[in-house]
Coordinates of C-alpha atoms in Angstrom, one line a residue:
M1 CA 93.6 85.0 122.0
A2 CA 97.0 83.8 123.1
I3 CA 100.2 85.9 122.6
K4 CA 103.2 84.0 121.8
S5 CA 106.3 84.7 123.4
S6 CA 109.6 84.3 122.2
K7 CA 113.2 84.0 123.5
S8 CA 114.9 84.5 120.4
S9 CA 117.3 87.7 119.9
K10 CA 116.3 88.2 116.1
P11 CA 116.2 91.8 115.1
L12 CA 113.2 93.7 114.9
I13 CA 112.2 95.4 111.5
A14 CA 109.3 97.7 110.7
M15 CA 106.4 96.1 109.6
F16 CA 103.6 98.9 109.4
R17 CA 103.8 102.5 109.4
F18 CA 100.7 104.9 109.9
T19 CA 99.8 108.4 110.9
L20 CA 96.6 109.4 112.8
G21 CA 93.9 111.8 111.7
T22 CA 94.1 115.2 113.0
D23 CA 94.3 115.9 116.5
Q24 CA 94.7 112.3 117.3
S25 CA 97.4 110.5 119.0
I26 CA 98.2 107.4 121.0
G27 CA 100.7 107.0 123.8
P28 CA 103.3 104.1 123.5
K29 CA 101.7 101.8 126.2
E30 CA 98.5 101.6 124.5
L31 CA 99.9 101.2 121.1
Q32 CA 102.1 98.3 122.4
T33 CA 99.2 96.7 123.9
I34 CA 97.3 97.0 120.3
W35 CA 100.3 95.8 118.6
M36 CA 100.8 92.9 120.7
R37 CA 97.0 91.7 120.3
A38 CA 96.9 92.4 116.6
S39 CA 100.6 90.5 115.9
Q40 CA 99.6 87.7 118.6
R41 CA 103.2 88.2 119.9
A42 CA 104.9 89.4 122.8
D43 CA 108.3 90.2 121.2
V44 CA 107.1 93.4 119.5
S45 CA 107.9 97.3 119.6
V46 CA 106.6 100.1 118.8
G47 CA 107.8 103.8 117.7
C48 CA 106.9 107.4 117.0
V49 CA 108.6 110.0 115.0
A50 CA 107.5 113.7 115.0
G51 CA 107.2 115.3 111.6
P52 CA 109.6 117.7 110.2
S53 CA 107.7 120.9 111.3
A54 CA 105.0 121.4 113.9
E55 CA 102.2 121.3 111.3
D56 CA 103.2 117.6 110.5
K57 CA 101.4 114.8 111.8
P58 CA 103.8 112.0 113.8
T59 CA 104.7 108.6 112.2
Y60 CA 104.1 105.7 114.3
S61 CA 105.9 102.3 113.4
L62 CA 105.2 98.8 114.4
Y63 CA 108.3 96.6 114.8
A64 CA 108.4 92.5 114.6
T65 CA 110.6 89.9 113.7
Q66 CA 111.0 89.1 110.1
S67 CA 109.4 85.9 110.8
L68 CA 106.0 87.2 111.6
E69 CA 103.2 85.2 110.0
G70 CA 100.1 85.9 108.4
L71 CA 100.5 89.7 107.9
A72 CA 97.3 89.9 106.1
E73 CA 95.5 88.7 109.1
V74 CA 97.7 90.7 111.4
E75 CA 96.7 94.1 109.4
T76 CA 92.9 93.3 109.5
R77 CA 93.0 92.7 113.3
L78 CA 95.4 95.8 113.6
R79 CA 92.9 98.0 111.4
R80 CA 90.0 96.4 113.5
L81 CA 91.8 97.6 117.3
L82 CA 92.6 101.0 115.9
D83 CA 88.9 101.4 114.6
Q84 CA 87.4 100.4 118.2
R85 CA 89.2 103.3 119.5
N86 CA 88.1 105.4 116.9
L87 CA 91.5 106.4 115.5
R88 CA 91.7 107.3 111.8
A89 CA 94.6 105.4 110.7
A90 CA 96.5 105.8 107.4
L91 CA 98.3 102.5 107.6
L92 CA 101.2 101.3 105.5
C93 CA 102.7 98.0 105.1
V94 CA 106.4 98.6 105.0
H95 CA 107.6 94.9 104.9
A96 CA 106.9 94.4 101.2
A97 CA 108.1 90.7 101.2
Q98 CA 105.2 90.0 102.9
C99 CA 102.5 92.6 101.9

């Protein structure tokens, strides 16, 4: 699988958000690698925001340019890659124009 690289300075927008199962987490480097493989692009980013209280799960966000194509296939690859790591993700596509 080839990862496309882009030198453009297009802004990155959230494409997916998710939480993980109880007592599960993922580090930023591993998540970045998964997202790059799923999107087949190098110009992506990831983020994580803690929940409002200590009991709440963090929300992970996956960012790409609006020109990311084949979002349904990207989502399928993303779900497969998370599943391969035994991560139970509640995944939400947040870029409605392409979902």
